[in-house]
Structure formats: structure tokens, C-alpha cells
């Protein structure tokens, strides 16, 4: 018997806008993600990758279809319930890092814990542990302007994993980095996947980065075109 997937999408559609300008970005996505997998999402610009990631990250809702997360029907949850699910189980990393600029690395990483109501000592311990995981413990009091692009992205990853999520969603995490820095981020994601057991879903345009994943999902025109399984080298 196979384990139930941590994520299961069935016939998921997304329509932006309404009336004559309405645009169907997703046309019926079927996708199962196994717990512990490392998945790369590829496909042409506009094929629906970010739209799907935003739905999986509970930042947006599908127009139709079902989204099961750990067996729960997310499409039936209201905004507050989705926010709770996001805070408890999901971490999100964007291409542009999205760090608060006048704030130290540690304070950036502590932010999700603040939202969760953790006390100061717990925030400090968990924040420093997350910074340690991404190799930036000694940089805790630096602001983003004092960090390189690769370091900023590692702070953003620390912020995403500080709550110990089950799933890490990363939308083009290396899109703003040179190839050497990109490989470092991929090694970090691989390490988090293997050693911390985090299920990783990452959008990338680069085959070299997708090669770090175990499964590659190819999007085309708002549909899953093909899934390559067990491709890890
Ligand atoms: N908020 C929005 N309002 C209207 N249309 C949108 C919105 N967000 C995305 N779209 C459209 O939906 C389609 C899919 O967009 P999406 O961002 O998911 O593509 P993508 O695969 O992530 O592309 P890229 O590789 O360029 O990031 C595109 O045609 C886009 O213009
Ligand atoms: Mg995108």
C-alpha cells in the first residue's frame, strides 16, 4: 500500500478576472506530491507555475477542483483557516527574497514566530537554529543591505523553515543569483529535504537546478504536460 500524498490536486482551475477579460491560467491540474519528495516545476513563462505555487501555499484559492493537504480539503477553508494552515505547515521562498530592509537577519527570520505568538527567548533560539541551518549564524545582526544576494536568499530560506514546516515552496529561488550561488542554494534545499525531511517544491527555468530534484513536473498552457519521476542523479 502506498502512503497518501501530502498534496493532492484534482481538476484544479484558476480564472483571473471576469467577463470578456477573464483569463483561465489553470485548466485542470491533477498532481500528487509524495511526502519527502523534492520536486522541480518547469515550463514556459505563463504556463501557470506561480499560480499553482500560490494555491499550494494558501496565498490564493482555486476557481474549481479540489486541493487536499494532509487529507484536508483546503478549498473549503476560509481565509483565517488557510492562514493557520500556512503558518503551521508551509514555508514560502520567493525569487526577490522579500526581506525587511531595516531589520537584521535574525529579526527577519523571527517574524513568522512573532505572528505565531512565540515568546522572545523561543524566537531567539529557533531563529538562531534556523540561521545556523543555512550557514549564517555569525551574520545574525546584519541587515539585508550588508548581505550578498546568496546570503539574502539563505536568510529568506531560514525564515521559511524557522517554523519547521512540512513543505517548503520556492518560486524561482535562484532567479536572481549567479550559477555558483544558485548551486549553493540547491545544495541547501537538498540538505533540508534529506536531513530535515522537508518536502520541497521549487519552480525553476534552469535544467541544471531542476537536476537537483527527484521529480520534475512540466507545465504547459495551464496543464501538467508530463512528470519525470526518479530523475535524481
Ligand atoms: N493576478 C493576475 N491577474 C491576471 N492574470 C494573471 C494574474 N497572475 C497571473 N496571471 C496570468 O496567468 C497566467 C499564468 O501566470 P503564472 O504567473 O502562473 O505563470 P508562470 O508559469 O509562473 O510564468 P513565469 O515563468 O513567467 O513566472 C499568465 O498568462 C499570467 O499573465
Ligand atoms: Mg512564475
GROMACS .gro file of C-alpha atoms and ligand atoms in nm:
model
  265
    1UNK     CA    1   0.000   0.000   0.000
    2UNK     CA    2   0.136   0.341  -0.088
    3UNK     CA    3   0.133   0.634   0.152
    4UNK     CA    4  -0.125   0.907   0.099
    5UNK     CA    5   0.029   1.204  -0.084
    6UNK     CA    6   0.089   1.513   0.131
    7UNK     CA    7  -0.054   1.726  -0.152
    8UNK     CA    8  -0.318   1.622  -0.400
    9UNK     CA    9  -0.467   1.847  -0.668
   10UNK     CA   10  -0.761   1.730  -0.880
   11UNK     CA   11  -0.901   1.921  -1.178
   12UNK     CA   12  -0.776   2.249  -1.029
   13UNK     CA   13  -0.868   2.552  -1.237
   14UNK     CA   14  -0.789   2.920  -1.192
   15UNK     CA   15  -0.961   3.204  -1.373
   16UNK     CA   16  -0.829   3.558  -1.327
   17UNK     CA   17  -1.082   3.839  -1.370
   18UNK     CA   18  -1.431   3.803  -1.514
   19UNK     CA   19  -1.636   3.892  -1.817
   20UNK     CA   20  -1.469   3.931  -2.155
   21UNK     CA   21  -1.123   3.989  -2.000
   22UNK     CA   22  -1.134   3.672  -1.788
   23UNK     CA   23  -0.827   3.455  -1.831
   24UNK     CA   24  -0.801   3.087  -1.747
   25UNK     CA   25  -0.449   3.039  -1.608
   26UNK     CA   26  -0.507   2.679  -1.490
   27UNK     CA   27  -0.718   2.442  -1.699
   28UNK     CA   28  -0.742   2.134  -1.477
   29UNK     CA   29  -0.431   2.046  -1.280
   30UNK     CA   30  -0.400   1.689  -1.146
   31UNK     CA   31  -0.094   1.649  -0.926
   32UNK     CA   32   0.011   1.429  -0.634
   33UNK     CA   33   0.316   1.517  -0.425
   34UNK     CA   34   0.458   1.243  -0.205
   35UNK     CA   35   0.575   1.332   0.145
   36UNK     CA   36   0.951   1.384   0.147
   37UNK     CA   37   0.982   1.438  -0.228
   38UNK     CA   38   1.199   1.708  -0.388
   39UNK     CA   39   1.005   1.840  -0.687
   40UNK     CA   40   1.112   2.083  -0.958
   41UNK     CA   41   0.834   2.259  -1.151
   42UNK     CA   42   0.933   2.367  -1.501
   43UNK     CA   43   0.758   2.507  -1.807
   44UNK     CA   44   0.730   2.816  -2.027
   45UNK     CA   45   0.654   3.161  -1.893
   46UNK     CA   46   0.280   3.199  -1.834
   47UNK     CA   47   0.215   2.823  -1.811
   48UNK     CA   48   0.072   2.853  -1.458
   49UNK     CA   49   0.364   2.758  -1.234
   50UNK     CA   50   0.339   3.055  -0.993
   51UNK     CA   51  -0.040   3.038  -0.996
   52UNK     CA   52  -0.017   2.676  -0.881
   53UNK     CA   53   0.250   2.754  -0.620
   54UNK     CA   54   0.036   3.035  -0.477
   55UNK     CA   55  -0.259   2.797  -0.446
   56UNK     CA   56  -0.039   2.531  -0.281
   57UNK     CA   57   0.098   2.800  -0.046
   58UNK     CA   58  -0.259   2.901   0.052
   59UNK     CA   59  -0.185   3.252  -0.075
   60UNK     CA   60  -0.458   3.213  -0.337
   61UNK     CA   61  -0.760   2.988  -0.393
   62UNK     CA   62  -0.853   2.775  -0.693
   63UNK     CA   63  -1.159   2.865  -0.902
   64UNK     CA   64  -1.254   2.498  -0.923
   65UNK     CA   65  -1.134   2.150  -0.836
   66UNK     CA   66  -1.002   2.006  -0.511
   67UNK     CA   67  -0.683   2.063  -0.312
   68UNK     CA   68  -0.610   1.809  -0.042
   69UNK     CA   69  -0.333   1.886   0.207
   70UNK     CA   70  -0.264   1.605   0.454
   71UNK     CA   71  -0.611   1.478   0.370
   72UNK     CA   72  -0.785   1.813   0.441
   73UNK     CA   73  -0.992   1.988   0.176
   74UNK     CA   74  -0.819   2.327   0.158
   75UNK     CA   75  -1.064   2.463  -0.100
   76UNK     CA   76  -1.337   2.456   0.166
   77UNK     CA   77  -1.138   2.656   0.424
   78UNK     CA   78  -1.194   3.026   0.485
   79UNK     CA   79  -0.915   3.284   0.483
   80UNK     CA   80  -0.832   3.252   0.854
   81UNK     CA   81  -0.824   2.872   0.841
   82UNK     CA   82  -0.593   2.888   0.539
   83UNK     CA   83  -0.364   3.132   0.720
   84UNK     CA   84  -0.340   2.891   1.014
   85UNK     CA   85  -0.259   2.602   0.782
   86UNK     CA   86   0.005   2.815   0.609
   87UNK     CA   87   0.168   2.920   0.936
   88UNK     CA   88   0.173   2.569   1.075
   89UNK     CA   89   0.277   2.359   0.776
   90UNK     CA   90   0.415   2.573   0.492
   91UNK     CA   91   0.723   2.780   0.418
   92UNK     CA   92   0.746   3.007   0.113
   93UNK     CA   93   1.054   3.148  -0.063
   94UNK     CA   94   1.031   3.396  -0.350
   95UNK     CA   95   1.271   3.499  -0.624
   96UNK     CA   96   1.311   3.850  -0.481
   97UNK     CA   97   1.395   3.741  -0.121
   98UNK     CA   98   1.131   3.982   0.023
   99UNK     CA   99   1.329   4.066   0.339
  100UNK     CA  100   1.254   4.372   0.553
  101UNK     CA  101   1.538   4.609   0.474
  102UNK     CA  102   1.597   4.792   0.804
  103UNK     CA  103   1.578   4.473   1.002
  104UNK     CA  104   1.853   4.227   1.098
  105UNK     CA  105   1.877   3.875   0.957
  106UNK     CA  106   1.765   3.734   1.292
  107UNK     CA  107   1.464   3.967   1.318
  108UNK     CA  108   1.361   3.874   0.963
  109UNK     CA  109   1.384   3.505   1.049
  110UNK     CA  110   1.194   3.553   1.378
  111UNK     CA  111   0.898   3.721   1.206
  112UNK     CA  112   0.683   3.408   1.144
  113UNK     CA  113   0.736   3.314   1.511
  114UNK     CA  114   0.618   3.659   1.618
  115UNK     CA  115   0.297   3.606   1.415
  116UNK     CA  116   0.260   3.272   1.590
  117UNK     CA  117   0.288   3.439   1.931
  118UNK     CA  118   0.612   3.274   2.046
  119UNK     CA  119   0.795   3.446   2.333
  120UNK     CA  120   1.127   3.629   2.293
  121UNK     CA  121   1.353   3.351   2.419
  122UNK     CA  122   1.187   3.089   2.197
  123UNK     CA  123   1.209   3.323   1.897
  124UNK     CA  124   1.578   3.376   1.960
  125UNK     CA  125   1.658   3.006   1.998
  126UNK     CA  126   1.455   2.895   1.696
  127UNK     CA  127   1.574   3.191   1.485
  128UNK     CA  128   1.939   3.123   1.557
  129UNK     CA  129   1.891   2.750   1.492
  130UNK     CA  130   1.738   2.829   1.150
  131UNK     CA  131   2.020   3.071   1.066
  132UNK     CA  132   2.267   2.800   1.168
  133UNK     CA  133   2.099   2.554   0.930
  134UNK     CA  134   2.158   2.790   0.637
  135UNK     CA  135   2.515   2.864   0.748
  136UNK     CA  136   2.457   3.225   0.859
  137UNK     CA  137   2.467   3.209   1.237
  138UNK     CA  138   2.754   3.460   1.253
  139UNK     CA  139   2.560   3.706   1.034
  140UNK     CA  140   2.253   3.730   1.258
  141UNK     CA  141   2.284   4.107   1.323
  142UNK     CA  142   2.341   4.214   0.961
  143UNK     CA  143   2.071   4.390   0.761
  144UNK     CA  144   1.989   4.273   0.404
  145UNK     CA  145   2.195   4.559   0.254
  146UNK     CA  146   2.501   4.416   0.430
  147UNK     CA  147   2.447   4.069   0.281
  148UNK     CA  148   2.512   3.929  -0.068
  149UNK     CA  149   2.225   3.807  -0.286
  150UNK     CA  150   2.303   3.445  -0.200
  151UNK     CA  151   2.315   3.526   0.171
  152UNK     CA  152   1.985   3.717   0.148
  153UNK     CA  153   1.820   3.418  -0.015
  154UNK     CA  154   1.957   3.195   0.262
  155UNK     CA  155   1.804   3.430   0.521
  156UNK     CA  156   1.475   3.403   0.331
  157UNK     CA  157   1.504   3.023   0.344
  158UNK     CA  158   1.582   3.038   0.717
  159UNK     CA  159   1.266   3.249   0.762
  160UNK     CA  160   1.068   2.990   0.564
  161UNK     CA  161   1.194   2.692   0.769
  162UNK     CA  162   1.202   2.852   1.117
  163UNK     CA  163   0.851   2.722   1.190
  164UNK     CA  164   0.966   2.371   1.092
  165UNK     CA  165   0.719   2.338   0.803
  166UNK     CA  166   0.630   2.009   0.635
  167UNK     CA  167   0.653   2.168   0.291
  168UNK     CA  168   0.886   2.433   0.151
  169UNK     CA  169   0.756   2.612  -0.159
  170UNK     CA  170   1.016   2.808  -0.357
  171UNK     CA  171   0.922   3.011  -0.668
  172UNK     CA  172   1.239   3.061  -0.873
  173UNK     CA  173   1.461   3.081  -0.562
  174UNK     CA  174   1.774   3.117  -0.775
  175UNK     CA  175   1.624   3.350  -1.037
  176UNK     CA  176   1.830   3.648  -0.914
  177UNK     CA  177   2.154   3.459  -0.841
  178UNK     CA  178   2.464   3.368  -1.043
  179UNK     CA  179   2.526   2.999  -1.111
  180UNK     CA  180   2.770   2.942  -0.825
  181UNK     CA  181   2.532   3.096  -0.570
  182UNK     CA  182   2.243   2.904  -0.730
  183UNK     CA  183   2.419   2.571  -0.678
  184UNK     CA  184   2.476   2.662  -0.310
  185UNK     CA  185   2.103   2.727  -0.267
  186UNK     CA  186   2.023   2.395  -0.438
  187UNK     CA  187   2.264   2.213  -0.206
  188UNK     CA  188   2.093   2.379   0.089
  189UNK     CA  189   1.746   2.273  -0.035
  190UNK     CA  190   1.877   1.918  -0.095
  191UNK     CA  191   2.016   1.911   0.259
  192UNK     CA  192   1.688   2.036   0.410
  193UNK     CA  193   1.500   1.774   0.208
  194UNK     CA  194   1.726   1.485   0.307
  195UNK     CA  195   1.820   1.573   0.664
  196UNK     CA  196   1.516   1.763   0.791
  197UNK     CA  197   1.262   1.562   0.589
  198UNK     CA  198   1.103   1.873   0.439
  199UNK     CA  199   0.904   1.817   0.119
  200UNK     CA  200   1.043   2.069  -0.132
  201UNK     CA  201   0.862   2.213  -0.435
  202UNK     CA  202   1.066   2.453  -0.643
  203UNK     CA  203   0.993   2.641  -0.965
  204UNK     CA  204   1.292   2.685  -1.193
  205UNK     CA  205   1.364   2.766  -1.556
  206UNK     CA  206   1.711   2.613  -1.537
  207UNK     CA  207   1.762   2.240  -1.615
  208UNK     CA  208   2.086   2.247  -1.409
  209UNK     CA  209   1.885   2.343  -1.099
  210UNK     CA  210   1.597   2.104  -1.175
  211UNK     CA  211   1.859   1.826  -1.185
  212UNK     CA  212   1.885   1.851  -0.805
  213UNK     CA  213   1.522   1.736  -0.772
  214UNK     CA  214   1.390   1.378  -0.760
  215UNK     CA  215   1.073   1.456  -0.957
  216UNK     CA  216   1.027   1.707  -1.239
  217UNK     CA  217   0.678   1.834  -1.322
  218UNK     CA  218   0.645   2.001  -1.662
  219UNK     CA  219   0.372   2.263  -1.706
  220UNK     CA  220   0.232   2.377  -2.040
  221UNK     CA  221  -0.064   2.607  -2.112
  222UNK     CA  222  -0.218   2.575  -1.767
  223UNK     CA  223  -0.186   2.195  -1.756
  224UNK     CA  224   0.062   1.937  -1.630
  225UNK     CA  225   0.216   1.813  -1.951
  226UNK     CA  226   0.447   1.545  -1.813
  227UNK     CA  227   0.602   1.418  -1.487
  228UNK     CA  228   0.953   1.271  -1.477
  229UNK     CA  229   0.996   1.060  -1.166
  230UNK     CA  230   1.314   0.938  -1.000
  231UNK     CA  231   1.540   1.156  -1.210
  232UNK     CA  232   1.784   1.234  -0.930
  233UNK     CA  233   2.141   1.164  -1.039
  234LIG     N1  234  -0.317   3.833  -1.077
  234LIG     C1  235  -0.334   3.802  -1.207
  234LIG     N2  236  -0.430   3.860  -1.280
  234LIG     C2  237  -0.449   3.828  -1.410
  234LIG     N3  238  -0.377   3.737  -1.477
  234LIG     C3  239  -0.278   3.676  -1.410
  234LIG     C4  240  -0.251   3.706  -1.272
  234LIG     N4  241  -0.147   3.628  -1.231
  234LIG     C5  242  -0.112   3.555  -1.340
  234LIG     N5  243  -0.189   3.583  -1.446
  234LIG     C6  244  -0.180   3.521  -1.579
  234LIG     O1  245  -0.192   3.381  -1.563
  234LIG     C7  246  -0.100   3.313  -1.647
  234LIG     C8  247  -0.011   3.222  -1.565
  234LIG     O2  248   0.072   3.304  -1.485
  234LIG     P1  249   0.182   3.244  -1.386
  234LIG     O3  250   0.237   3.358  -1.311
  234LIG     O4  251   0.123   3.131  -1.310
  234LIG     O5  252   0.289   3.187  -1.493
  234LIG     P2  253   0.433   3.124  -1.465
  234LIG     O6  254   0.431   2.986  -1.524
  234LIG     O7  255   0.469   3.136  -1.322
  234LIG     O8  256   0.526   3.216  -1.556
  234LIG     P3  257   0.676   3.272  -1.530
  234LIG     O9  258   0.767   3.161  -1.571
  234LIG    O10  259   0.686   3.389  -1.622
  234LIG    O11  260   0.687   3.312  -1.386
  234LIG     C9  261  -0.025   3.421  -1.724
  234LIG    O12  262  -0.081   3.434  -1.852
  234LIG    C10  263  -0.046   3.545  -1.641
  234LIG    O13  264  -0.047   3.660  -1.722
  235LIG    MG1  265   0.614   3.248  -1.218
   0.00000   0.00000   0.00000
